[in-house]
PDB file of C-alpha atoms in Angstrom:
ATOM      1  CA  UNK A   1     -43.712 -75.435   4.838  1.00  0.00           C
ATOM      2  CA  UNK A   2     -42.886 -75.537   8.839  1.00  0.00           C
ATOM      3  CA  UNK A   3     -44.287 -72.385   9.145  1.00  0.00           C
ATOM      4  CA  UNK A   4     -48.045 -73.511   7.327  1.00  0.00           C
ATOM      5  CA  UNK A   5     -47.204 -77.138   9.801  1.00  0.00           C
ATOM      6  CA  UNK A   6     -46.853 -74.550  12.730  1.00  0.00           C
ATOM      7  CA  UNK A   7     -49.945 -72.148  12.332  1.00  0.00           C
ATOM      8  CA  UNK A   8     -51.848 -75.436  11.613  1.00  0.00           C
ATOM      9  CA  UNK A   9     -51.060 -76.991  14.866  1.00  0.00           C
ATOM     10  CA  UNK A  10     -51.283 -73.383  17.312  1.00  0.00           C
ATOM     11  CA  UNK A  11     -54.871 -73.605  14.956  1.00  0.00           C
ATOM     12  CA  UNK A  12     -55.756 -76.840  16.138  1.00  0.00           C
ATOM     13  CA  UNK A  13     -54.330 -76.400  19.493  1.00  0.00           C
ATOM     14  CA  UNK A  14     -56.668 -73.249  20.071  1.00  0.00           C
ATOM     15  CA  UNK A  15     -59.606 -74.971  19.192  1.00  0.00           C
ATOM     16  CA  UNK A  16     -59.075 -77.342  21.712  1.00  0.00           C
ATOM     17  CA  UNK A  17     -58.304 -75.029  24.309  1.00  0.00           C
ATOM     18  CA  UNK A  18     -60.984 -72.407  23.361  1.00  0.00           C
ATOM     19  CA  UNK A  19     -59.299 -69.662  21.131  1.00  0.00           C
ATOM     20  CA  UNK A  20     -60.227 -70.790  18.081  1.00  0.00           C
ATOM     21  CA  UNK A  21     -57.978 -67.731  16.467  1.00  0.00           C
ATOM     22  CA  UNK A  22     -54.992 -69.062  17.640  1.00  0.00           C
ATOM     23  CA  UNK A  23     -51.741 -68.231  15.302  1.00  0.00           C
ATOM     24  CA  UNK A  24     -48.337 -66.798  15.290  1.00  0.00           C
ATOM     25  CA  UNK A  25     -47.494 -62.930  15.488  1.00  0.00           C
ATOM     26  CA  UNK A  26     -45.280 -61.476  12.616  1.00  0.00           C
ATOM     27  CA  UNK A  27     -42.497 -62.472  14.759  1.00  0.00           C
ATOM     28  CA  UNK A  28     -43.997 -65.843  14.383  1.00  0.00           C
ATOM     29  CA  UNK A  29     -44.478 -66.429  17.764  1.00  0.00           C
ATOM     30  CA  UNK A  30     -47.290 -66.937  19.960  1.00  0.00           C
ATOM     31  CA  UNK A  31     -47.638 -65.991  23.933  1.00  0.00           C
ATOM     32  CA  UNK A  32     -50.520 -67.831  26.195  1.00  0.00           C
ATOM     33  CA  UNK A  33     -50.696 -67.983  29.978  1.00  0.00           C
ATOM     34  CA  UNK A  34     -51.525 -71.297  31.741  1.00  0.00           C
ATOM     35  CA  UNK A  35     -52.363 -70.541  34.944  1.00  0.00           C
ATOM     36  CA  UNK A  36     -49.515 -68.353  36.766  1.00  0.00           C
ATOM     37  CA  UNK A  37     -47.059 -69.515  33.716  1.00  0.00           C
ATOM     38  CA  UNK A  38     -46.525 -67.945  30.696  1.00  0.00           C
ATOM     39  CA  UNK A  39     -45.545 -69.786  27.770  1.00  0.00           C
ATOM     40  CA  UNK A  40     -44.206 -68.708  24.023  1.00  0.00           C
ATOM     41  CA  UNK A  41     -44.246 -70.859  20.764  1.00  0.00           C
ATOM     42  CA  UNK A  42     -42.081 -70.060  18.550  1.00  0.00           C
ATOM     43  CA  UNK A  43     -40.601 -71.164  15.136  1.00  0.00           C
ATOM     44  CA  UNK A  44     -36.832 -72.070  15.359  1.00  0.00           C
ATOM     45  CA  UNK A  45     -34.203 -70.959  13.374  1.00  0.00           C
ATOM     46  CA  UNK A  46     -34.094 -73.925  11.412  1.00  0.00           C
ATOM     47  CA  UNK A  47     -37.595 -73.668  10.397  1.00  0.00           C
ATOM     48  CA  UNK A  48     -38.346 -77.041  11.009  1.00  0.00           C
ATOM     49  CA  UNK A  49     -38.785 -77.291  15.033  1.00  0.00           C
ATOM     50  CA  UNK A  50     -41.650 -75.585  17.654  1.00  0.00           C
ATOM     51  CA  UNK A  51     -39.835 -74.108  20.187  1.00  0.00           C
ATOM     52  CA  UNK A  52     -41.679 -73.955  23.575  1.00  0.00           C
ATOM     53  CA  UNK A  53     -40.112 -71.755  26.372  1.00  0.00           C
ATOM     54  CA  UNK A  54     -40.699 -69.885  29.815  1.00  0.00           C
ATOM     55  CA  UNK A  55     -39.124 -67.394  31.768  1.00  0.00           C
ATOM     56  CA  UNK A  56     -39.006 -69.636  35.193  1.00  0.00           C
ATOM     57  CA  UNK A  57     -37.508 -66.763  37.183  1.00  0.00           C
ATOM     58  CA  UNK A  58     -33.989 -65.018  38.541  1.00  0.00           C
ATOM     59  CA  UNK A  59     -31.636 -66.012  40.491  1.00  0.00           C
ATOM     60  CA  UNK A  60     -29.989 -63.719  42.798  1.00  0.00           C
ATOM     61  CA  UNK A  61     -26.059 -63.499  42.384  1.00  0.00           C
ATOM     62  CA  UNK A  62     -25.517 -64.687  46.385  1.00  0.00           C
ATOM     63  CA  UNK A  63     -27.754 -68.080  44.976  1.00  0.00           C
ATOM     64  CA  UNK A  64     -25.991 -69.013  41.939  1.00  0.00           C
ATOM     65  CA  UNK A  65     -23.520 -71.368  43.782  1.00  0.00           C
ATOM     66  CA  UNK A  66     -27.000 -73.386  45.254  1.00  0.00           C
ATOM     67  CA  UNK A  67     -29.178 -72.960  42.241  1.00  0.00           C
ATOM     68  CA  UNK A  68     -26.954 -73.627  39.437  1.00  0.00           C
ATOM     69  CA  UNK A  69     -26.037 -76.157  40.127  1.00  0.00           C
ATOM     70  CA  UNK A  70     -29.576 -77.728  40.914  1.00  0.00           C
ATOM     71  CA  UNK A  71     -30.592 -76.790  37.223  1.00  0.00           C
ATOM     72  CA  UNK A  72     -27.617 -78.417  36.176  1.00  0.00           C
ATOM     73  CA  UNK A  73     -28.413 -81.593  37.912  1.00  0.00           C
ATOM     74  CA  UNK A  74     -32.468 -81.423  36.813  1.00  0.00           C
ATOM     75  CA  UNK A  75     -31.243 -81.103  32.687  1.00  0.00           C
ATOM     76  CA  UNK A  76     -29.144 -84.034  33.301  1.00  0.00           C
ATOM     77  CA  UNK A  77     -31.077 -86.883  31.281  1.00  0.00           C
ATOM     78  CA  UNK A  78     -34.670 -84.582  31.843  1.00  0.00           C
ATOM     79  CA  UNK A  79     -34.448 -86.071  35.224  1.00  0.00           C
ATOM     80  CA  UNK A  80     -36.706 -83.179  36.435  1.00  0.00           C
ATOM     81  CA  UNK A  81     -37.597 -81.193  33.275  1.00  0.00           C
ATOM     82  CA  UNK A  82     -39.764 -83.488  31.481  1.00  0.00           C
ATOM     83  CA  UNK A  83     -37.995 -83.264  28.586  1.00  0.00           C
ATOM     84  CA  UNK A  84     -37.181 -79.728  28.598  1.00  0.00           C
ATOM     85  CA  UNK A  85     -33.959 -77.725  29.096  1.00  0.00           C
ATOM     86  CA  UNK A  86     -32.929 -74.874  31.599  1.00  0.00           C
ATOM     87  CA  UNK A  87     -30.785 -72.418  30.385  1.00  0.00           C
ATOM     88  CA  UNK A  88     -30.027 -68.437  31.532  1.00  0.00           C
ATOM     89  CA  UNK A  89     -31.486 -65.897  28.802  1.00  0.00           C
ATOM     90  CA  UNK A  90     -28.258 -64.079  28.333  1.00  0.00           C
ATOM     91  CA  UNK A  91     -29.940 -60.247  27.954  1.00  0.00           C
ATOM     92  CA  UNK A  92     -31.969 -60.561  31.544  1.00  0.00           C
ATOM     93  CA  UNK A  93     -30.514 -62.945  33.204  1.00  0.00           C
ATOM     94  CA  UNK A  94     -33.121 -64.852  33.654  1.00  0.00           C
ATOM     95  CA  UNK A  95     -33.374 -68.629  34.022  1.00  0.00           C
ATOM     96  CA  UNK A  96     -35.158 -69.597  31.082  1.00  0.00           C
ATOM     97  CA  UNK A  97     -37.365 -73.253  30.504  1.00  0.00           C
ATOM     98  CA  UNK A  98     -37.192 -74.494  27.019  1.00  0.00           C
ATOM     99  CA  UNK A  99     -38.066 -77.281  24.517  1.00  0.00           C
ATOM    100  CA  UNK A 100     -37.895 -78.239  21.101  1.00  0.00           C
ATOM    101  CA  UNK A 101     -39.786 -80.122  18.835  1.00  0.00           C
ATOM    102  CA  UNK A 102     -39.705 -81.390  15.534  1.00  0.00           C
ATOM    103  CA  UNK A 103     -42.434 -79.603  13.519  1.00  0.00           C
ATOM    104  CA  UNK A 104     -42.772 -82.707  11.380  1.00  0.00           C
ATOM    105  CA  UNK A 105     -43.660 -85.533  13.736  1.00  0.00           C
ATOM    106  CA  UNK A 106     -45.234 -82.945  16.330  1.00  0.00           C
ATOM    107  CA  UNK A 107     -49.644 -83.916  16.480  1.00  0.00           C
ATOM    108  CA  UNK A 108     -52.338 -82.123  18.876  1.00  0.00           C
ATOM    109  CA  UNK A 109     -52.156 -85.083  21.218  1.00  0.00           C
ATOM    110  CA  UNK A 110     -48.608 -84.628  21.687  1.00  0.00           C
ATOM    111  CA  UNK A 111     -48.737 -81.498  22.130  1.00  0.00           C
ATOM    112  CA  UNK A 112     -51.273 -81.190  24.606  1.00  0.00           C
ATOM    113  CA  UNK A 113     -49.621 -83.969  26.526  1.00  0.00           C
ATOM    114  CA  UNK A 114     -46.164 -81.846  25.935  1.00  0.00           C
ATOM    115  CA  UNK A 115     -47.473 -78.280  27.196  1.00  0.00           C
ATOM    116  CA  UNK A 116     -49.361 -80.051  30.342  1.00  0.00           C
ATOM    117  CA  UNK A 117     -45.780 -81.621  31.137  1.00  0.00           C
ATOM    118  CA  UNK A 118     -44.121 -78.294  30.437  1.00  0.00           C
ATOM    119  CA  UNK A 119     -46.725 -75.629  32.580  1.00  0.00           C
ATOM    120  CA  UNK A 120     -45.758 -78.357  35.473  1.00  0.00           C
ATOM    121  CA  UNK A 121     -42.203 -77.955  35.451  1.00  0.00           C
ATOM    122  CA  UNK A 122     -42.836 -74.391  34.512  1.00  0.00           C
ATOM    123  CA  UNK A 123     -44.952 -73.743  37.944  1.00  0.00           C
ATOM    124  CA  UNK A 124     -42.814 -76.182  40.012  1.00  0.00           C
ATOM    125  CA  UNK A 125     -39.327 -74.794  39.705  1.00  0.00           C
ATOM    126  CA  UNK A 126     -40.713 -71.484  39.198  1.00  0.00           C
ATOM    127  CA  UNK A 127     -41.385 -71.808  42.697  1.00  0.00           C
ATOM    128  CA  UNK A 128     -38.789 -73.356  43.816  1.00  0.00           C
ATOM    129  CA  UNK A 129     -36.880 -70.484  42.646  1.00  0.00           C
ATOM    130  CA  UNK A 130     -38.930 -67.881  44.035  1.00  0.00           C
ATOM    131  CA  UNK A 131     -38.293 -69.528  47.546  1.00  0.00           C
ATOM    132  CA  UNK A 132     -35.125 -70.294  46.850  1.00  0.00           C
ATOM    133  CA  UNK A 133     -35.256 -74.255  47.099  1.00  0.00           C
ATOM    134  CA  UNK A 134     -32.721 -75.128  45.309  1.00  0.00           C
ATOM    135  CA  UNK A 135     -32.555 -78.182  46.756  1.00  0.00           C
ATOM    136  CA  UNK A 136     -36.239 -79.543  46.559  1.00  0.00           C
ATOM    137  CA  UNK A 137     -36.286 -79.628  43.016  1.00  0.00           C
ATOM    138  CA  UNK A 138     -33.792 -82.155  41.222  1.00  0.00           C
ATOM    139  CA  UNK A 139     -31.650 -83.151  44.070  1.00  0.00           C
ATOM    140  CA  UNK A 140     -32.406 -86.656  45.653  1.00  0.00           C
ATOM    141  CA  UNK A 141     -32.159 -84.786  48.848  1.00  0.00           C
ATOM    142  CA  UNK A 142     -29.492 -87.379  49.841  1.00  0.00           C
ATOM    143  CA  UNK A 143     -26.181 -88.436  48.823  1.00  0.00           C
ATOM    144  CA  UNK A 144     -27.441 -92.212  48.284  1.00  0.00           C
ATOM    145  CA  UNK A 145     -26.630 -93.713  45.163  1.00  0.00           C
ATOM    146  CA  UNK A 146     -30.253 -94.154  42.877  1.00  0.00           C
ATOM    147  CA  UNK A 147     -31.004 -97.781  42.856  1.00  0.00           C
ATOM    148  CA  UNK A 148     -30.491 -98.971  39.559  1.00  0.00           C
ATOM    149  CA  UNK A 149     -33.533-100.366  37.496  1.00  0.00           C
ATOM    150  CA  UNK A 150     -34.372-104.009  37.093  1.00  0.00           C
ATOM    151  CA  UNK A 151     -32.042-105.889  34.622  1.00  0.00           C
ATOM    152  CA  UNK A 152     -28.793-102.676  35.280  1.00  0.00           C
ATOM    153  CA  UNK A 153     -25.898-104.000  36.353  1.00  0.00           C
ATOM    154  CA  UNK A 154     -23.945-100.795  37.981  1.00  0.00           C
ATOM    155  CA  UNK A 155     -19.890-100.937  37.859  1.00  0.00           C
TER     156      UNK A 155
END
């Protein structure tokens, strides 16, 4: 079922962005580049989500006190992921960009809307990470408190 929802969508998906033989491999994934990003689809183990991931870049072992922390701070609440994750790919190392999404409530719209907000992130803190800005990506850049929206009462 997920898998025919899947194929259906990349289908769809294609067509809009000009590869009208979009679909998954036998690994039942599918690789596209967006620019300088590349991005992979893939079914998840549960058969029932999309996940959408990236390998953002590496971080070299004299960074990992800076930048590790700054990946930390962008998952927390998607407060600079766009609803994604960061997490490190345990076989390379790598810092890896990743999202799921329910296959069943998943549309084209959303989806387009969903990969534009993902190739941002992607290209931003890939970036970031090549110059090694750890800082200039989720931090405030300051130690100020965030003023709290209208209506929040902070204790």
């Amino acid at each position: 079922m997920s898998l025919a929802t899947m194929t259906s969508l990349l289908a769809e998906f294609g067509a809009a962005v000009g590869i009208p033989d979009l679909k998954p491999d036998a690994e039942l994934r599918c690789n596209m580049m967006f620019d300088d990003v590349a991005v992979s689809f893939e079914l998840g183990a549960d058969d029932e989500s999309l996940y959408v991931y990236s390998l953002v870049g590496t971080v070299a072992e004299a960074d990992t006190a800076l930048a590790y922390p700054a990946l930390l701070r962008a998952n927390y609440a998607f407060e600079d992921t766009a609803g994604s994750t960061f997490g490190l790919d345990p076989r390379s190392g790598g810092i890896v960009l990743i999202r799921a999404e329910r296959l069943e409530t998943l549309r084209l719209a959303r989806l387009e809307a969903l990969v534009e907000d993902f190739v941002n992130v992607a290209e931003r803190w890939a970036e970031h990470i090549r110059r090694r800005e750890y800082d200039a990506g989720a931090a405030r850049g300051d130690d100020e408190p965030e003023t709290p929206a209208p209506g929040v009462v902070r204790v």
